[in-house]
Short mmCIF file of C-alpha atoms in Angstrom, two decimals:
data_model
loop_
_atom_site.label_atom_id
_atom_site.label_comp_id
_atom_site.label_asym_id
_atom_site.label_seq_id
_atom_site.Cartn_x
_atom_site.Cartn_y
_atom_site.Cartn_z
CA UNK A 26 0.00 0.00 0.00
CA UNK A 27 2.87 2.40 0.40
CA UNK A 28 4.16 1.93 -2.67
CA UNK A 29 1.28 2.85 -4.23
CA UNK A 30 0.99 6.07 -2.23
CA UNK A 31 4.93 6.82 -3.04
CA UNK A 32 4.50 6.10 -6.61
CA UNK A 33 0.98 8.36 -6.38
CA UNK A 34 3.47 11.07 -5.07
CA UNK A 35 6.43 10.99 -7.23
CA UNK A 36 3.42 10.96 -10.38
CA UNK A 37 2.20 14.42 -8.93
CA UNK A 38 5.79 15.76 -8.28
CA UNK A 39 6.32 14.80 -12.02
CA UNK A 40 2.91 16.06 -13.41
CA UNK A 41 3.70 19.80 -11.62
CA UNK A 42 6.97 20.15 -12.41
CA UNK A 43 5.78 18.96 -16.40
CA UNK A 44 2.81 22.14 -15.75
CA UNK A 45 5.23 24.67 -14.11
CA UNK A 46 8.19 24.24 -16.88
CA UNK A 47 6.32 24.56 -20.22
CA UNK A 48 6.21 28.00 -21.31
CA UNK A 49 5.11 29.28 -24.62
CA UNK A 50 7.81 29.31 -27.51
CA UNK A 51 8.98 33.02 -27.51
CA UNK A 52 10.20 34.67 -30.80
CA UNK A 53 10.90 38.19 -31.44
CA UNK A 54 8.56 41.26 -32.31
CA UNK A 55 9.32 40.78 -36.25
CA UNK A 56 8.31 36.95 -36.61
CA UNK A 57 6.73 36.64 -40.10
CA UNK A 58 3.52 35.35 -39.59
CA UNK A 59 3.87 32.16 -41.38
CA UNK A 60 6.69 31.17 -39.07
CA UNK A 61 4.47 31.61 -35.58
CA UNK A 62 3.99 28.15 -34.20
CA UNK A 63 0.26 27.68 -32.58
CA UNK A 64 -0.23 29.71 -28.88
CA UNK A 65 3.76 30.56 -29.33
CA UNK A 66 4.37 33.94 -27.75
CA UNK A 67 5.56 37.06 -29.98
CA UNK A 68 7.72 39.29 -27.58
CA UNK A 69 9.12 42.32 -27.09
CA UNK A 70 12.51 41.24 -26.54
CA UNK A 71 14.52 44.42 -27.18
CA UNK A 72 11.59 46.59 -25.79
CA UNK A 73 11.53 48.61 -29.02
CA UNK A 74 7.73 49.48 -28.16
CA UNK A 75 7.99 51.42 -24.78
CA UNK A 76 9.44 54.37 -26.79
CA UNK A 77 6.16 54.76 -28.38
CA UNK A 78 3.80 54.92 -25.56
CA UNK A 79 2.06 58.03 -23.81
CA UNK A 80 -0.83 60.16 -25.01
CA UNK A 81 -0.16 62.29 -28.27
CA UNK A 82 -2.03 65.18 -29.80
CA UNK A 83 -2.26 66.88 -32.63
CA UNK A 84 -4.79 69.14 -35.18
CA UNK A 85 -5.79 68.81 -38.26
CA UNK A 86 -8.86 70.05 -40.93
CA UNK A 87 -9.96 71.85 -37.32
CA UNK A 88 -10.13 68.18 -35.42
CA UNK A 89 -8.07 67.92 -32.55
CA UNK A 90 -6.69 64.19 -32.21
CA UNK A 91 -5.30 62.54 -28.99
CA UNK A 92 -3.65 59.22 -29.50
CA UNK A 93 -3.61 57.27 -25.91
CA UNK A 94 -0.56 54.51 -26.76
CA UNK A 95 -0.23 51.59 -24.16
CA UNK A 96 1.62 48.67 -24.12
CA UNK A 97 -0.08 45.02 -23.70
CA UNK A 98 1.51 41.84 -23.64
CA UNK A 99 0.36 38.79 -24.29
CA UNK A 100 -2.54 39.82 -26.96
CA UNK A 101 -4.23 37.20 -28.31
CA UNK A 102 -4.12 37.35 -31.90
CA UNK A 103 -7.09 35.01 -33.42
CA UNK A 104 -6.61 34.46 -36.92
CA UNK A 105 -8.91 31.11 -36.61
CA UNK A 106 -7.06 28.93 -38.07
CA UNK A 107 -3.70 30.39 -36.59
CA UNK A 108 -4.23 31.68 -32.60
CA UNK A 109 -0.79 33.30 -30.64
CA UNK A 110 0.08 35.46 -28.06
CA UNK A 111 1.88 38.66 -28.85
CA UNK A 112 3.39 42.13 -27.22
CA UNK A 113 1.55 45.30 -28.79
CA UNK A 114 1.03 48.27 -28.79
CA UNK A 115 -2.43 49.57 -28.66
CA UNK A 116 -4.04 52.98 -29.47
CA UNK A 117 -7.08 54.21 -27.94
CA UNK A 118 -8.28 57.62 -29.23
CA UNK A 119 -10.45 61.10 -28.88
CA UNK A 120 -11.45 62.76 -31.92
CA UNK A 121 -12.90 66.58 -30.90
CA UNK A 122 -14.24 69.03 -33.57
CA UNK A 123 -13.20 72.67 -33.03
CA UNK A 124 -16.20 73.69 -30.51
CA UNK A 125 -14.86 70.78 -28.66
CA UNK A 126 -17.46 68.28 -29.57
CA UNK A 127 -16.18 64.83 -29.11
CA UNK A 128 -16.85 63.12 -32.46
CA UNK A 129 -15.32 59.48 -31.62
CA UNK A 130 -13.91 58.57 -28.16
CA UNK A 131 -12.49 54.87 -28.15
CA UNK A 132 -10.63 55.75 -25.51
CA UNK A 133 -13.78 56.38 -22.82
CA UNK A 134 -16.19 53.68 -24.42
CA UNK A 135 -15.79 50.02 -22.95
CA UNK A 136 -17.78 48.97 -25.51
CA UNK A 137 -16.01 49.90 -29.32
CA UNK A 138 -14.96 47.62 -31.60
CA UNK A 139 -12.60 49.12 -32.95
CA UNK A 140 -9.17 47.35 -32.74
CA UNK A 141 -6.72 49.37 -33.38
CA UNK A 142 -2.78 47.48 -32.49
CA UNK A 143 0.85 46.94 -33.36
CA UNK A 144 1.61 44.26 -36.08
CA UNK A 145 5.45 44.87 -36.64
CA UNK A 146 8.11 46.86 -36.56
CA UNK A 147 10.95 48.68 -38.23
CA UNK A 148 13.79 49.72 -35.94
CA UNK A 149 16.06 50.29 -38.54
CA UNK A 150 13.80 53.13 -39.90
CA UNK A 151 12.10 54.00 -36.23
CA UNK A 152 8.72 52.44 -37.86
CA UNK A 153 6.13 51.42 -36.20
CA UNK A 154 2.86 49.47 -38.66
CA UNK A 155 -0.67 49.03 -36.87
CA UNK A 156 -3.64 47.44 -38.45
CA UNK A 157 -7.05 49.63 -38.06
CA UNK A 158 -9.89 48.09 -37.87
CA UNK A 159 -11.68 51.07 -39.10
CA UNK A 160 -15.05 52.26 -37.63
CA UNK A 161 -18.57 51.72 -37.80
CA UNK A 162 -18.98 48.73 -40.35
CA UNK A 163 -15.18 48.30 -40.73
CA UNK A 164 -15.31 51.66 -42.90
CA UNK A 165 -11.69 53.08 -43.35
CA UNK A 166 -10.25 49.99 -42.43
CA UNK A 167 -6.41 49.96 -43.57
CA UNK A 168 -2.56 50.55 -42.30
CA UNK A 169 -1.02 53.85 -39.84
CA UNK A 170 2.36 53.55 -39.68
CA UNK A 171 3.72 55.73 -36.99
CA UNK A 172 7.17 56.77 -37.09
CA UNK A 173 9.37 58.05 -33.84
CA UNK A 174 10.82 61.49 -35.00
CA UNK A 175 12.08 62.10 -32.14
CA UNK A 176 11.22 62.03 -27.95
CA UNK A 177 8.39 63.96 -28.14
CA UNK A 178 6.97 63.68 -31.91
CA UNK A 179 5.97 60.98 -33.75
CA UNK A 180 4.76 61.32 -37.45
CA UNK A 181 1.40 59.82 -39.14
CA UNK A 182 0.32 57.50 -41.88
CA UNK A 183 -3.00 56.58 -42.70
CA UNK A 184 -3.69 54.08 -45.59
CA UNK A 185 -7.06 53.14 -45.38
CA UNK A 186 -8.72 50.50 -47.70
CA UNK A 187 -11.88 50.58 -49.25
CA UNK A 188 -14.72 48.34 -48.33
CA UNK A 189 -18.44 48.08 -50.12
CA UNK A 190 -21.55 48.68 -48.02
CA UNK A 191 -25.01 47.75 -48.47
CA UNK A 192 -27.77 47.64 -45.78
CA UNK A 193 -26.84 43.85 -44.65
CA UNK A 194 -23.33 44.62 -43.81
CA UNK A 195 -24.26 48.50 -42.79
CA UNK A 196 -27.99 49.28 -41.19
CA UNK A 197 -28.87 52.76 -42.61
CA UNK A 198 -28.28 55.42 -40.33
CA UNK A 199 -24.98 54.12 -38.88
CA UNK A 200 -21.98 57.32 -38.76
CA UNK A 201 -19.91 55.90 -40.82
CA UNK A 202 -17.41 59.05 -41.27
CA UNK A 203 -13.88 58.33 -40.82
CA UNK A 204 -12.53 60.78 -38.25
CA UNK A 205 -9.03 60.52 -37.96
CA UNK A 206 -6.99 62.18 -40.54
CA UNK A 207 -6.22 60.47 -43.59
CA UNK A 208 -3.25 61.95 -44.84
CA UNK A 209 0.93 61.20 -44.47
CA UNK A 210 3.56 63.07 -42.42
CA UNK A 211 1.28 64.47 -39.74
CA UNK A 212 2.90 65.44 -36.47
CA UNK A 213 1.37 64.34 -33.24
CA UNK A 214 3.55 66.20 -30.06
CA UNK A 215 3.73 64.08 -26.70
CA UNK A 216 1.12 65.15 -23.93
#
């Protein structure tokens, strides 16, 4: 009967020690995407996104813009056939018009969909690319690459994509105006 209760023991040691060791493959911040192992981890091993976080404001066709830029690591990244775990940066924004009307505020609303995150890198060139989910019905959906200028400035590219709408993909009535600022080489200062 003891053995039974030693071997039960050494089983459990075994089994924790197993749970406690594995660990997600980690590979760096500029992993091509067809090289990410399933649940591997995407890090930020040379913590080239820290530099870009803070809030960030600019103005532009009378809109003032504030950019809120965190960090958040370990974002799941669901591609459904393909699922990891990555380091990102993500931006939360405020859109006012020039009576100070907030137009869009993903920053204050728990519920938006819009996703708005990191998905690589340039160090080299102090580049930064996010993927936009785009607003209401996915409208202006596209690329901003964000590029450090210097501590307090960072520069702005929008490249949205174009999407069709018709009333089953869009109900009628939905705002569907794009409010940040689709152009290149915009300044935003650090707040």
């Amino acid at each position: 009967m003891e053995t039974i209760n030693t071997k039960t023991k050494i089983l459990f040691f075994l089994f924790t020690i197993s749970v406690f060791s594995c660990k997600a493959q980690q590979l760096p911040l500029n992993t091509s995407l067809k090289n990410i192992p399933m649940n591997a981890y995407v890090k930020d091993l040379n913590n080239e996104l820290y530099q870009y976080t803070g809030a960030y404001k600019t103005n532009f066709q009378g809109k003032e813009i504030i950019l809120h830029i965190t960090k958040e690591e370990n974002k799941l990244m669901d591609y459904g056939d393909q699922k990891f775990y990555r380091d990102a940066l993500v931006i939360k924004y405020i859109v006012k018009n020039s009576s100070g009307t907030v137009l869009q505020d993903t920053k204050n609303n728990a519920t938006s969909k819009i996703d708005f995150f990191s998905i690589g890198t340039k160090p080299d060139q102090n580049k930064i690319t996010f993927s936009y989910s785009g607003t209401n019905c996915n409208v202006g959906w596209g690329k901003i690459i964000l590029k450090k200028i210097n501590d307090t400035q960072i520069s702005w590219e929008y490249r949205p994509n174009d999407i069709i709408l018709d009333d089953s993909k869009c109900p009628p009535g939905t705002d569907i105006n794009i409010y940040l600022p689709e152009t290149k080489d915009l300044i935003f200062t650090k707040q």
